[in-house]
Amino acid sequence: MSDELKCSIAAVLLDGTMTAKTIRKEIKSGVEKFKAQYGHVPHLAAVLIGANPASETYVAMKKRACDWVGMDSSIYRLNSSATQAEAEDLVAKLNGDKLVSGILVQHPLPKQLHEPAVLDCVSVHKDIDGISRMSLGGLINGELGFPSCTPAGIIELLDRYGIAIEGKTAVVVGRSIILGKPVAMMLLNRNATVTICHSRTPNLTEVTQTADILVAAVGRAELITGDMIKPGAVVIDAGYNRVAGRQGDVGDVAFESASRTSSYITPVPGGVGPMTIAMLLRNTLKAAEMAALAT
Ligand code: NAP
């Protein structure tokens, strides 16, 4: 972000990079304590099926993050023609491996695989990505399971900035299973009054203008503009979009106009993105602690 733009914005920036760094330091010290108590460190096992360059990049980032906090990590690979049975067997093997604290199945999976079925094979005690149907169900009844990472990162960011959720009107634009729906459920669990919008929502602006907390989880560059935002609203932009002719990632929110109307806003990049990996590490440490207590 240019210095000129920084000076012209009215809203407070919700700095995900800085917040995630603080959380990583907390996790690093949690890992040291864990090691002192149990003699080993938490271990994140990533399952990578096929040759998807974006997945390779994400898994490498997660590995570096594990290294940074002192956790072990490993990558289990299957080739792009892997069968459903091979994928499920690998996950079952990792479920049974006492040295593995958390399992991350990097998605999307190759087309021949039934992705939800593979994700569902991950034990709820090791589903540190929080995206199996069991974990998502846990979000509804408040039992079992880890929260899925990007939605949990959004809630954590609000908490770390002392932004109250209870009693607020929240609008989530987007209803995907990995982002829109779980973040809406988490906001509801924290006693916000929640509306979910999607591609068939008529008069989107009328709804977004009611939001005290507006979460954009759409995947459409700059869909949400300043005029769609209630003055003083908190705006969370989860979007990462590539736009021809522009450098870097572009959010779902038109930052310049939105930052003049909102009270708090996440930048892209440096807002929601860094929080996701921080939550993955936190879930892995928790999984290791819970496993250690159970033995
Ligand atoms: P997705 O599965 O494509 O879902 C997009 C949602 O947006 C759908 O529910 C869709 O509605 C809705 N939508 C599309 N066009 C719309 C419009 N014009 N008005 C209102 N709603 C509209 O995307 P996703 O996986 O949730 O990801 C959303 C964005 O978040 C992407 O930019 C992605 O890169 C980013 N993301 C970031 C992180 C991170 O920060 N770590 C993690 C995950 C995703 P329908 O359901 O009606 O089709």
Coordinates of C-alpha atoms and ligand atoms in Angstrom, one line a residue:
M1 CA 0.0 0.0 0.0
S2 CA 1.4 3.4 -0.9
D3 CA 2.2 6.0 1.8
E4 CA -0.2 8.4 0.1
L5 CA -3.1 5.9 0.3
K6 CA -2.2 5.1 4.0
C7 CA -2.5 8.8 4.8
S8 CA -5.9 9.1 3.1
I9 CA -7.8 6.2 4.8
A10 CA -10.1 6.9 7.6
A11 CA -10.4 3.4 8.9
V12 CA -8.1 1.5 11.3
L13 CA -6.2 -1.2 9.5
L14 CA -6.8 -4.7 10.9
D15 CA -3.2 -5.9 10.5
G16 CA -3.3 -9.6 9.9
T17 CA 0.5 -9.9 9.3
M18 CA 1.3 -8.3 12.7
T19 CA -1.4 -10.2 14.5
A20 CA -0.4 -13.5 13.0
K21 CA 3.2 -12.9 14.0
T22 CA 2.1 -12.3 17.6
I23 CA 0.1 -15.6 17.5
R24 CA 3.0 -17.5 16.0
K25 CA 5.3 -16.3 18.9
E26 CA 2.6 -17.5 21.4
I27 CA 2.5 -20.9 19.6
K28 CA 6.3 -21.1 19.5
S29 CA 6.4 -20.8 23.3
G30 CA 3.5 -23.3 23.5
V31 CA 5.5 -25.8 21.4
E32 CA 8.5 -25.3 23.7
K33 CA 6.4 -26.0 26.8
F34 CA 4.8 -29.0 25.1
K35 CA 8.3 -30.4 24.2
A36 CA 9.5 -29.9 27.8
Q37 CA 6.5 -31.8 29.1
Y38 CA 6.1 -34.6 26.6
G39 CA 9.6 -35.0 25.0
H40 CA 8.5 -34.5 21.5
V41 CA 7.0 -31.7 19.4
P42 CA 3.6 -31.5 17.6
H43 CA 3.7 -32.9 14.0
L44 CA 1.7 -31.7 11.1
A45 CA 1.3 -34.2 8.2
A46 CA 0.3 -32.7 4.8
V47 CA -1.3 -34.9 2.1
L48 CA -0.6 -33.6 -1.4
I49 CA -2.2 -35.5 -4.2
G50 CA -1.3 -34.6 -7.8
A51 CA 0.8 -31.7 -9.1
N52 CA -1.1 -28.5 -8.5
P53 CA 1.4 -25.6 -8.4
A54 CA -0.8 -23.5 -6.0
S55 CA -1.1 -26.5 -3.6
E56 CA 2.7 -27.0 -3.7
T57 CA 3.1 -23.4 -2.8
Y58 CA 0.6 -23.5 0.1
V59 CA 2.0 -26.7 1.5
A60 CA 5.6 -25.2 1.4
M61 CA 4.3 -22.1 3.2
K62 CA 2.7 -24.3 5.9
K63 CA 5.9 -26.3 6.2
R64 CA 8.0 -23.1 6.7
A65 CA 5.5 -21.9 9.3
C66 CA 5.8 -25.2 11.2
D67 CA 9.6 -24.9 11.1
W68 CA 9.3 -21.3 12.5
V69 CA 7.3 -22.4 15.6
G70 CA 9.4 -25.5 16.1
M71 CA 6.8 -28.1 15.0
D72 CA 7.6 -31.1 12.9
S73 CA 6.0 -31.4 9.5
S74 CA 6.0 -33.9 6.7
I75 CA 4.5 -34.1 3.2
Y76 CA 2.9 -37.4 2.0
R77 CA 2.5 -37.4 -1.8
L78 CA 0.3 -39.4 -4.1
N79 CA 0.4 -39.0 -7.8
S80 CA -2.4 -37.3 -9.8
S81 CA -3.9 -40.7 -10.8
A82 CA -4.4 -41.8 -7.2
T83 CA -7.5 -43.8 -6.5
Q84 CA -10.1 -43.1 -3.8
A85 CA -8.9 -46.2 -1.9
E86 CA -5.2 -45.0 -2.1
A87 CA -6.2 -41.6 -0.8
E88 CA -8.4 -42.9 2.0
D89 CA -5.8 -45.5 3.0
L90 CA -3.1 -42.9 3.3
V91 CA -5.3 -40.8 5.5
A92 CA -6.3 -43.8 7.6
K93 CA -2.6 -44.6 8.1
L94 CA -1.9 -41.1 9.3
N95 CA -4.9 -41.3 11.6
G96 CA -3.3 -44.3 13.3
D97 CA 0.2 -42.8 13.5
K98 CA 0.7 -41.6 17.1
L99 CA 3.5 -39.3 16.0
V100 CA 1.1 -37.3 13.8
S101 CA -0.8 -34.6 15.6
G102 CA -2.7 -33.1 12.7
I103 CA -3.5 -34.0 9.1
L104 CA -4.0 -31.5 6.4
V105 CA -5.4 -32.8 3.1
Q106 CA -4.5 -30.0 0.6
H107 CA -7.4 -29.4 -1.7
P108 CA -8.6 -29.2 -4.4
L109 CA -8.0 -32.9 -5.1
P110 CA -7.8 -34.4 -8.6
K111 CA -11.2 -34.7 -10.2
Q112 CA -11.5 -38.5 -10.0
L113 CA -11.5 -38.4 -6.2
H114 CA -14.6 -37.7 -4.2
E115 CA -13.1 -34.8 -2.1
P116 CA -15.6 -34.7 0.8
A117 CA -15.2 -38.5 1.3
V118 CA -11.4 -38.2 1.5
L119 CA -11.7 -35.2 3.9
D120 CA -14.2 -37.1 6.0
C121 CA -11.6 -39.9 6.5
V122 CA -9.5 -37.5 8.6
S123 CA -10.1 -38.2 12.3
V124 CA -12.0 -35.3 13.9
H125 CA -9.2 -35.3 16.5
K126 CA -6.6 -34.6 13.8
D127 CA -8.7 -32.5 11.4
I128 CA -6.7 -29.3 12.1
D129 CA -8.1 -27.7 8.9
G130 CA -11.6 -28.2 10.3
I131 CA -13.2 -29.0 7.0
S132 CA -14.5 -32.6 7.3
R133 CA -18.3 -32.9 7.6
M134 CA -17.8 -34.0 11.2
S135 CA -15.8 -30.9 12.1
L136 CA -18.2 -28.6 10.3
G137 CA -21.1 -30.3 12.2
G138 CA -19.2 -29.6 15.4
L139 CA -19.4 -26.0 14.6
I140 CA -23.2 -26.2 14.7
N141 CA -23.6 -28.0 17.9
G142 CA -20.5 -26.6 19.6
E143 CA -18.9 -30.0 20.2
L144 CA -15.9 -31.8 18.9
G145 CA -13.6 -30.6 16.1
F146 CA -11.3 -27.7 15.3
P147 CA -12.6 -24.5 13.7
S148 CA -11.8 -24.2 10.0
C149 CA -8.8 -21.9 9.7
T150 CA -9.7 -18.9 7.6
P151 CA -13.0 -18.4 9.4
A152 CA -11.3 -18.8 12.8
G153 CA -8.6 -16.3 11.7
I154 CA -11.3 -13.7 10.9
I155 CA -12.9 -14.2 14.4
E156 CA -9.5 -14.1 16.0
L157 CA -8.6 -10.8 14.2
L158 CA -11.8 -9.2 15.5
D159 CA -11.1 -10.4 19.0
R160 CA -7.5 -9.2 19.0
Y161 CA -8.6 -5.7 18.0
G162 CA -11.3 -5.8 20.7
I163 CA -14.2 -5.6 18.3
A164 CA -17.4 -6.8 19.9
I165 CA -19.4 -9.3 18.0
E166 CA -22.3 -10.0 20.3
G167 CA -25.4 -8.1 19.4
K168 CA -24.0 -6.8 16.1
T169 CA -25.6 -7.2 12.7
A170 CA -23.2 -9.2 10.6
V171 CA -23.5 -9.8 6.9
V172 CA -21.4 -12.4 5.1
V173 CA -21.2 -12.3 1.3
G174 CA -20.4 -15.8 0.1
R175 CA -21.7 -19.2 1.3
S176 CA -18.9 -21.6 0.5
I177 CA -18.4 -24.6 2.8
I178 CA -14.8 -23.5 3.6
L179 CA -15.4 -19.9 4.3
G180 CA -18.8 -18.2 4.0
K181 CA -20.9 -20.7 5.9
P182 CA -18.4 -21.5 8.7
V183 CA -17.7 -17.8 9.4
A184 CA -21.4 -17.1 9.5
M185 CA -21.9 -19.9 12.0
M186 CA -19.0 -18.6 14.1
L187 CA -20.5 -15.1 14.2
L188 CA -23.8 -16.6 15.1
N189 CA -22.2 -18.7 17.9
R190 CA -20.8 -15.4 19.2
N191 CA -24.4 -13.9 19.3
A192 CA -24.3 -11.7 16.2
T193 CA -27.4 -11.5 14.1
V194 CA -26.2 -12.9 10.8
T195 CA -27.3 -12.7 7.2
I196 CA -25.6 -14.7 4.4
C197 CA -25.7 -13.3 0.9
H198 CA -24.8 -15.2 -2.3
S199 CA -25.0 -14.8 -6.1
R200 CA -28.8 -15.0 -6.1
T201 CA -29.3 -12.3 -3.4
P202 CA -31.3 -9.5 -5.0
N203 CA -30.4 -6.0 -3.8
L204 CA -27.1 -6.9 -2.3
T205 CA -26.4 -3.3 -1.4
E206 CA -29.5 -3.0 0.7
V207 CA -28.3 -6.0 2.8
T208 CA -24.7 -5.0 3.0
Q209 CA -25.6 -1.5 4.2
T210 CA -27.2 -3.1 7.3
A211 CA -24.0 -4.6 8.4
D212 CA -22.0 -3.6 11.5
I213 CA -19.6 -6.3 10.5
L214 CA -19.3 -7.1 6.8
V215 CA -17.4 -10.1 5.7
A216 CA -16.6 -10.4 1.9
A217 CA -15.9 -14.0 0.9
V218 CA -16.8 -13.9 -2.7
G219 CA -13.8 -14.2 -5.0
R220 CA -14.9 -11.2 -7.2
A221 CA -12.4 -8.4 -7.3
E222 CA -13.7 -5.2 -5.6
L223 CA -17.4 -6.3 -5.7
I224 CA -18.0 -4.4 -2.4
T225 CA -17.6 -0.7 -2.9
G226 CA -17.7 2.1 -0.3
D227 CA -21.4 3.0 -1.1
M228 CA -22.4 -0.5 -0.1
I229 CA -21.0 -0.1 3.4
K230 CA -22.7 1.4 6.4
P231 CA -20.7 4.3 7.8
G232 CA -18.5 3.0 10.7
A233 CA -18.9 -0.7 9.8
V234 CA -16.1 -3.2 10.3
V235 CA -15.1 -4.7 7.0
I236 CA -13.3 -8.0 6.6
D237 CA -12.0 -8.8 3.1
A238 CA -11.2 -12.5 2.7
G239 CA -10.9 -12.3 -1.1
Y240 CA -7.8 -13.0 -3.1
N241 CA -8.2 -12.3 -6.8
R242 CA -5.8 -12.0 -9.7
V243 CA -6.7 -9.2 -12.0
A244 CA -5.1 -8.8 -15.4
G245 CA -2.9 -5.7 -15.6
R246 CA -2.7 -5.3 -11.8
Q247 CA 0.2 -6.4 -9.6
G248 CA -0.4 -8.7 -6.7
D249 CA -3.7 -9.9 -5.2
V250 CA -6.9 -7.8 -5.2
G251 CA -9.5 -8.2 -2.5
D252 CA -13.3 -8.5 -2.8
V253 CA -13.6 -5.0 -1.4
A254 CA -12.7 -1.8 -3.2
F255 CA -10.2 -0.8 -0.5
E256 CA -9.9 2.9 -1.3
S257 CA -13.6 3.8 -1.2
A258 CA -14.4 1.2 1.6
S259 CA -11.7 2.5 3.9
R260 CA -13.3 6.0 3.8
T261 CA -16.6 4.6 5.1
S262 CA -15.6 1.9 7.5
S263 CA -14.2 2.1 11.0
Y264 CA -11.9 -0.9 10.7
I265 CA -10.8 -2.7 7.5
T266 CA -8.5 -5.6 6.5
P267 CA -6.0 -4.9 3.7
V268 CA -5.3 -7.4 0.9
P269 CA -2.7 -8.7 1.2
G270 CA -1.8 -8.7 4.9
G271 CA -5.3 -9.0 6.4
V272 CA -7.1 -12.4 6.6
G273 CA -4.5 -14.4 4.7
P274 CA -1.7 -14.5 7.3
M275 CA -4.3 -15.4 10.0
T276 CA -5.2 -18.7 8.2
I277 CA -1.8 -20.3 8.7
A278 CA -1.6 -19.0 12.3
M279 CA -4.9 -20.8 13.0
L280 CA -3.6 -24.0 11.4
L281 CA -0.6 -24.0 13.7
R282 CA -2.8 -23.2 16.7
N283 CA -5.1 -26.1 15.9
T284 CA -2.1 -28.5 15.5
L285 CA -0.7 -27.5 18.9
K286 CA -4.2 -28.0 20.4
A287 CA -4.5 -31.4 18.7
A288 CA -1.2 -32.5 20.1
E289 CA -2.1 -31.3 23.6
M290 CA -5.4 -33.1 23.5
A291 CA -3.8 -36.3 22.2
A292 CA -1.2 -36.1 25.0
L293 CA -3.8 -35.7 27.7
A294 CA -5.8 -38.6 26.3
T295 CA -2.9 -41.1 26.6
Ligands
NAP1 P1 -16.3 -19.9 -3.7 O1 -16.4 -21.2 -3.2 O2 -16.2 -19.6 -5.2 O3 -17.6 -19.1 -3.2 C1 -17.9 -17.8 -3.6 C2 -19.2 -17.4 -3.0 O4 -19.5 -16.1 -3.4 C3 -20.4 -18.2 -3.4 O5 -21.2 -18.5 -2.3 C4 -21.1 -17.4 -4.4 O6 -22.5 -17.5 -4.5 C5 -20.8 -16.0 -3.9 N1 -20.9 -15.0 -5.0 C6 -20.3 -15.1 -6.2 N2 -20.6 -13.9 -6.9 C7 -21.4 -13.2 -6.1 C8 -22.0 -11.9 -6.3 N3 -21.9 -11.2 -7.5 N4 -22.8 -11.5 -5.3 C9 -22.9 -12.1 -4.1 N5 -22.3 -13.3 -3.9 C10 -21.5 -13.8 -4.9 O7 -15.1 -19.0 -3.0 P2 -14.4 -19.3 -1.6 O8 -13.6 -20.5 -1.6 O9 -15.4 -19.1 -0.5 O10 -13.4 -18.0 -1.6 C11 -13.9 -16.7 -1.6 C12 -12.7 -15.8 -1.7 O11 -11.9 -16.0 -0.5 C13 -11.7 -16.1 -2.8 O12 -11.2 -14.9 -3.3 C14 -10.6 -16.9 -2.2 O13 -9.4 -16.8 -2.9 C15 -10.6 -16.3 -0.8 N6 -10.1 -17.2 0.2 C16 -9.1 -16.8 1.0 C17 -8.6 -17.6 2.0 C18 -7.5 -17.1 2.9 O14 -7.3 -15.9 3.1 N7 -6.6 -17.9 3.4 C19 -9.0 -18.9 2.2 C20 -10.1 -19.3 1.4 C21 -10.6 -18.5 0.4 P3 -23.2 -18.9 -4.9 O15 -23.1 -19.8 -3.8 O16 -24.6 -18.5 -5.2 O17 -22.5 -19.4 -6.1

